């Protein structure tokens, strides 16, 4: 391969001011390893936290952030059979949870982009087991959004939620996971109720086909959710705030409904009022992204249904700090960094 060096984002320490775009040698794949030319990396809220403080993990500096990428196989090592040169791929989120319904060992410490080194490099060596075919109907920027945000929504609604046509899904907010949940629910024939504090984002959600949008700044927005569902409540709730917000989510839930705990915007501790939980016969489940099998199924569903992930903005390789600032301000969908100059 003619290219000998590649650009890579590294952290010299915690904080956005510690990010450096450096030149590194292109790595070479060993047995069962694959060299990927990375085309795009999408950002997640966890990237902000990892860059800021490591999310409680001990990172080895210099550290490469980022967990979600799409690219093309440039070279394969001895014994590789799952992918071939020229194949477009996306990476798994976990390195140890592949095809079993639940992890067989704890996943803590086995995710790309924290605490394992991440994907913000123009060339990246990965084990062949950590790659999935990219959807044929998506370009690299769109495909890069599936690894964490897309898979989390899919696993919450389809793999563990067993979403059915005619059910109702509550989506709170308009970030990457939220909009994937809305799009996936709609593609399964479900009704979607989306809450947002932004009038502009509520209008954008309606344009995506969301049937009910609610102003989250209303003091009693769960009552508006109940009104939108003719008093029944929602069958599935995607809980992206955490903290005390789950009290409101329970108020909007149908009897026997399910809450998928995903986000931590309002804190890592949940304030669950047990009388409400008992009254609603609520099922509450924590979602830790998903496995490789589910990611492969998601990619196939994307192709089948023609779903186009919502990308709010794309940034050039050198503009990662600006992309992070955009994410922090609040994006409608995903923010993506293109890894080519």
Coordinates of C-alpha atoms in Angstrom, one line a residue:
X1 CA 0.0 0.0 0.0
X2 CA 1.4 3.3 -1.1
X3 CA 0.1 5.4 1.9
X4 CA 2.6 5.2 4.8
X5 CA 1.1 7.7 7.2
X6 CA -2.4 8.8 8.3
X7 CA -4.0 11.6 10.3
X8 CA -5.4 10.7 13.7
X9 CA -7.2 12.6 16.5
X10 CA -5.6 12.0 19.9
X11 CA -6.2 13.2 23.4
X12 CA -3.2 14.2 25.4
X13 CA -5.4 14.5 28.5
X14 CA -8.9 15.3 29.5
X15 CA -10.7 18.3 28.0
X16 CA -11.4 19.5 24.4
X17 CA -8.3 21.6 24.5
X18 CA -6.2 18.5 24.8
X19 CA -7.3 17.2 21.3
X20 CA -4.5 17.0 18.7
X21 CA -4.6 16.1 15.1
X22 CA -1.4 14.2 14.5
X23 CA 0.3 12.1 11.8
X24 CA 0.9 8.4 12.6
X25 CA 2.2 5.4 10.7
X26 CA -0.5 3.3 8.9
X27 CA -0.9 0.1 11.0
X28 CA -0.6 -3.3 9.4
X29 CA -3.1 -6.1 10.0
X30 CA -2.1 -9.3 11.7
X31 CA -3.8 -12.7 11.7
X32 CA -7.6 -12.3 11.5
X33 CA -7.2 -8.5 11.4
X34 CA -8.4 -6.0 8.8
X35 CA -7.1 -2.6 7.8
X36 CA -10.0 -0.2 7.2
X37 CA -9.7 3.1 5.4
X38 CA -12.1 5.2 7.6
X39 CA -14.4 7.5 5.6
X40 CA -16.6 8.9 8.3
X41 CA -17.0 9.0 12.1
X42 CA -20.3 10.0 13.8
X43 CA -20.3 11.6 17.2
X44 CA -22.3 10.5 20.3
X45 CA -22.9 12.1 23.7
X46 CA -20.6 9.6 25.2
X47 CA -17.7 11.0 23.1
X48 CA -18.3 14.4 24.8
X49 CA -18.1 12.7 28.2
X50 CA -15.1 10.6 27.4
X51 CA -13.2 13.6 26.1
X52 CA -14.2 15.7 29.1
X53 CA -13.5 13.2 31.9
X54 CA -13.2 9.6 30.6
X55 CA -16.7 8.7 31.9
X56 CA -15.0 7.2 34.9
X57 CA -12.6 5.0 32.9
X58 CA -8.8 5.1 33.1
X59 CA -7.6 6.0 29.7
X60 CA -4.1 5.5 28.4
X61 CA -2.9 8.7 26.9
X62 CA -2.4 9.6 24.1
X63 CA -5.9 8.3 23.6
X64 CA -7.9 8.1 20.3
X65 CA -11.6 8.9 20.9
X66 CA -14.7 8.0 18.8
X67 CA -16.7 4.7 18.7
X68 CA -18.6 4.8 15.4
X69 CA -17.1 4.6 11.9
X70 CA -17.8 3.6 8.3
X71 CA -15.1 2.8 5.8
X72 CA -13.7 0.4 3.2
X73 CA -11.5 -2.6 3.7
X74 CA -8.0 -1.7 2.4
X75 CA -6.1 -4.8 3.4
X76 CA -6.7 -8.1 5.2
X77 CA -4.3 -10.2 7.3
X78 CA -3.8 -13.9 7.3
X79 CA -6.8 -16.1 8.0
X80 CA -9.5 -13.4 7.4
X81 CA -12.7 -14.8 6.0
X82 CA -15.6 -12.6 7.1
X83 CA -14.7 -9.6 4.9
X84 CA -12.7 -8.8 1.7
X85 CA -10.7 -6.0 0.2
X86 CA -13.0 -3.3 -1.1
X87 CA -15.9 -4.1 1.1
X88 CA -17.7 -1.3 2.8
X89 CA -18.0 -1.9 6.6
X90 CA -19.1 -0.4 9.9
X91 CA -17.8 -1.5 13.3
X92 CA -19.4 -3.1 16.2
X93 CA -19.7 -1.1 19.5
X94 CA -18.6 -3.9 21.8
X95 CA -15.6 -6.2 21.2
X96 CA -16.9 -9.1 23.3
X97 CA -20.7 -9.2 22.7
X98 CA -21.2 -10.6 19.2
X99 CA -24.2 -12.8 18.6
X100 CA -25.6 -14.0 21.9
X101 CA -28.9 -12.5 23.1
X102 CA -27.2 -11.2 26.2
X103 CA -23.5 -10.8 26.9
X104 CA -21.9 -13.9 28.3
X105 CA -19.3 -11.8 30.2
X106 CA -19.4 -8.2 31.5
X107 CA -19.1 -5.7 28.6
X108 CA -17.7 -2.9 30.8
X109 CA -14.3 -2.0 29.4
X110 CA -14.9 -3.5 26.0
X111 CA -16.2 -0.6 23.9
X112 CA -14.4 1.3 21.2
X113 CA -13.7 4.9 22.1
X114 CA -13.5 4.4 25.8
X115 CA -11.9 2.7 27.5
X116 CA -10.6 0.9 24.4
X117 CA -8.9 3.1 21.8
X118 CA -11.3 4.6 19.3
X119 CA -11.8 5.1 15.6
X120 CA -10.8 8.7 14.9
X121 CA -8.0 7.7 12.5
X122 CA -7.9 7.6 8.7
X123 CA -6.6 4.0 8.8
X124 CA -7.6 1.6 11.5
X125 CA -6.8 -2.1 12.2
X126 CA -9.7 -4.1 13.6
X127 CA -10.4 -7.8 14.2
X128 CA -12.6 -9.2 11.5
X129 CA -15.2 -10.2 14.1
X130 CA -15.8 -6.5 14.9
X131 CA -17.0 -5.5 11.4
X132 CA -20.4 -5.7 9.7
X133 CA -21.4 -5.0 6.1
X134 CA -22.5 -1.4 5.7
X135 CA -26.0 -0.9 4.2
X136 CA -25.8 -0.7 0.4
X137 CA -28.4 2.2 0.4
X138 CA -26.4 4.5 2.6
X139 CA -23.3 6.6 2.0
X140 CA -20.4 6.4 4.5
X141 CA -21.5 9.4 6.5
X142 CA -25.0 7.9 7.0
X143 CA -23.6 4.4 7.6
X144 CA -21.4 5.7 10.4
X145 CA -24.4 6.6 12.5
X146 CA -25.6 3.0 13.0
X147 CA -23.0 1.6 15.4
X148 CA -24.2 3.3 18.6
X149 CA -27.2 5.5 18.1
X150 CA -29.0 3.4 15.4
X151 CA -28.2 0.1 17.2
X152 CA -29.3 1.4 20.6
X153 CA -32.7 2.4 19.2
X154 CA -33.1 -0.9 17.3
X155 CA -32.1 -3.1 20.2
X156 CA -34.5 -1.2 22.6
X157 CA -37.5 -1.4 20.3
X158 CA -37.0 -4.5 18.2
X159 CA -34.7 -7.0 19.9
X160 CA -35.9 -6.5 23.5
X161 CA -39.1 -4.5 23.0
X162 CA -40.6 -6.7 20.3
X163 CA -42.3 -3.7 18.7
X164 CA -45.5 -4.4 16.9
X165 CA -47.5 -2.5 14.3
X166 CA -50.2 -0.3 15.9
X167 CA -48.3 0.2 19.2
X168 CA -47.3 3.7 20.4
X169 CA -43.7 4.8 21.1
X170 CA -42.7 7.8 23.2
X171 CA -39.5 9.5 22.1
X172 CA -38.1 12.3 24.2
X173 CA -35.8 14.7 22.4
X174 CA -34.4 14.9 18.8
X175 CA -30.9 13.6 19.0
X176 CA -29.4 10.6 17.2
X177 CA -31.0 7.8 19.3
X178 CA -34.3 9.7 19.5
X179 CA -34.7 10.1 15.8
X180 CA -33.6 6.6 15.0
X181 CA -36.2 5.4 17.5
X182 CA -38.9 7.5 15.7
X183 CA -37.9 6.3 12.2
X184 CA -37.6 2.7 13.2
X185 CA -41.0 2.8 15.0
X186 CA -42.6 4.4 12.0
X187 CA -41.1 1.8 9.7
X188 CA -42.7 -0.9 11.8
X189 CA -46.1 0.6 11.6
X190 CA -46.2 2.1 15.0
X191 CA -47.4 5.5 16.2
X192 CA -44.8 8.0 17.5
X193 CA -45.2 10.7 20.1
X194 CA -42.1 12.9 20.2
X195 CA -41.4 15.6 22.8
X196 CA -39.1 18.5 22.3
X197 CA -38.6 22.0 23.8
X198 CA -37.8 23.4 20.4
X199 CA -40.6 24.5 18.1
X200 CA -38.3 24.2 15.1
X201 CA -37.3 20.6 16.0
X202 CA -41.0 19.7 16.6
X203 CA -41.7 20.9 13.1
X204 CA -38.8 19.0 11.7
X205 CA -40.0 15.8 13.5
X206 CA -43.5 16.3 11.9
X207 CA -41.8 16.5 8.5
X208 CA -40.2 13.1 9.2
X209 CA -43.7 11.6 9.6
X210 CA -44.0 11.7 13.4
X211 CA -47.7 11.7 14.1
X212 CA -47.7 13.6 17.5
X213 CA -45.3 16.2 18.6
X214 CA -45.5 17.8 22.1
X215 CA -43.9 20.9 23.6
X216 CA -41.7 19.5 26.4
X217 CA -41.7 22.9 28.2
X218 CA -45.3 22.3 29.2
X219 CA -45.4 21.8 33.0
X220 CA -47.6 18.7 32.5
X221 CA -46.4 17.3 29.2
X222 CA -47.4 13.7 30.1
X223 CA -51.0 14.8 30.1
X224 CA -50.5 15.9 26.5
X225 CA -49.1 12.4 25.7
X226 CA -52.2 10.8 27.3
X227 CA -54.4 13.1 25.3
X228 CA -52.6 12.2 22.1
X229 CA -53.2 8.5 22.9
X230 CA -56.8 8.9 23.8
X231 CA -56.0 8.4 27.5
X232 CA -54.3 5.0 27.0
X233 CA -50.6 6.0 27.3
X234 CA -47.7 4.7 25.3
X235 CA -46.6 1.1 24.9
X236 CA -42.9 1.9 24.7
X237 CA -41.0 4.8 26.1
X238 CA -37.4 5.7 25.1
X239 CA -36.0 7.3 28.3
X240 CA -33.2 9.5 27.3
X241 CA -33.0 11.9 30.2
X242 CA -32.8 9.7 33.3
X243 CA -32.7 11.2 36.7
X244 CA -36.1 12.4 37.9
X245 CA -37.6 12.5 34.4
X246 CA -38.6 8.9 34.7
X247 CA -41.5 10.0 37.0
X248 CA -43.0 11.9 34.1
X249 CA -42.3 9.0 31.7
X250 CA -44.2 6.7 34.0
X251 CA -47.2 9.1 33.9
X252 CA -47.3 8.8 30.1
X253 CA -47.0 5.0 30.1
X254 CA -49.8 2.6 29.3
X255 CA -50.6 -0.1 31.8
X256 CA -48.1 -2.9 31.0
X257 CA -46.0 -0.5 29.0
X258 CA -42.2 -0.7 28.8
X259 CA -39.5 1.9 29.5
X260 CA -36.1 1.5 27.8
X261 CA -33.5 3.3 29.9
X262 CA -30.9 4.7 27.5
X263 CA -29.8 8.3 28.4
X264 CA -28.3 10.0 31.4
X265 CA -28.8 13.7 30.5
X266 CA -30.3 14.4 33.9
X267 CA -28.0 12.1 35.9
X268 CA -26.9 8.5 36.4
X269 CA -29.3 7.9 39.3
X270 CA -32.9 7.1 38.5
X271 CA -35.6 8.4 40.8
X272 CA -38.3 5.8 40.4
X273 CA -41.6 6.2 42.4
X274 CA -42.6 2.6 43.1
X275 CA -46.3 3.3 43.5
X276 CA -46.4 4.7 39.9
X277 CA -44.4 1.7 38.7
X278 CA -46.8 -0.7 40.4
X279 CA -49.9 1.1 39.1
X280 CA -48.6 1.1 35.6
X281 CA -47.4 -2.5 35.8
X282 CA -44.3 -1.0 34.2
X283 CA -41.4 -3.0 32.7
X284 CA -38.2 -1.1 33.0
X285 CA -35.0 -2.3 31.2
X286 CA -31.6 -0.9 30.8
X287 CA -30.2 -0.8 27.2
X288 CA -26.5 -1.0 26.7
X289 CA -26.4 -0.5 22.9
X290 CA -26.6 -4.0 21.3
X291 CA -24.7 -7.0 19.8
X292 CA -23.2 -7.6 16.4
X293 CA -26.1 -9.8 15.3
X294 CA -28.6 -6.9 15.9
X295 CA -26.3 -4.5 14.1
X296 CA -26.3 -6.7 11.1
X297 CA -30.1 -7.0 11.2
X298 CA -30.4 -3.2 11.5
X299 CA -28.3 -2.7 8.4
X300 CA -30.5 -5.1 6.5
X301 CA -33.7 -3.4 7.7
X302 CA -32.3 0.0 6.7
X303 CA -31.8 -1.4 3.1
X304 CA -35.2 -3.0 3.1
X305 CA -37.1 0.0 4.2
X306 CA -35.0 2.7 2.6
X307 CA -34.5 4.6 5.9
X308 CA -32.1 7.6 5.7
X309 CA -30.5 8.5 9.1
X310 CA -31.0 12.2 10.0
X311 CA -27.7 14.0 9.8
X312 CA -27.8 17.6 11.1
X313 CA -24.2 18.5 10.0
X314 CA -21.0 17.2 8.6
X315 CA -17.6 18.5 9.4
X316 CA -14.2 18.2 7.8
X317 CA -11.5 16.1 9.5
X318 CA -9.7 19.1 11.0
X319 CA -12.9 20.5 12.5
X320 CA -13.6 17.9 15.2
X321 CA -13.7 20.6 18.0
X322 CA -16.4 22.5 16.0
X323 CA -18.3 19.3 15.5
X324 CA -18.2 18.6 19.3
X325 CA -19.4 22.1 20.0
X326 CA -22.3 21.6 17.5
X327 CA -23.3 18.4 19.4
X328 CA -23.2 20.2 22.7
X329 CA -25.5 22.9 21.4
X330 CA -28.1 20.2 20.5
X331 CA -28.3 18.6 17.1
X332 CA -31.4 17.4 15.2
X333 CA -30.1 13.9 14.6
X334 CA -26.4 13.1 14.1
X335 CA -23.2 15.1 13.7
X336 CA -20.6 13.4 11.4
X337 CA -16.9 14.1 10.8
X338 CA -15.6 13.2 7.4
X339 CA -12.2 11.6 7.7
X340 CA -10.9 12.4 4.2
X341 CA -9.3 15.9 3.8

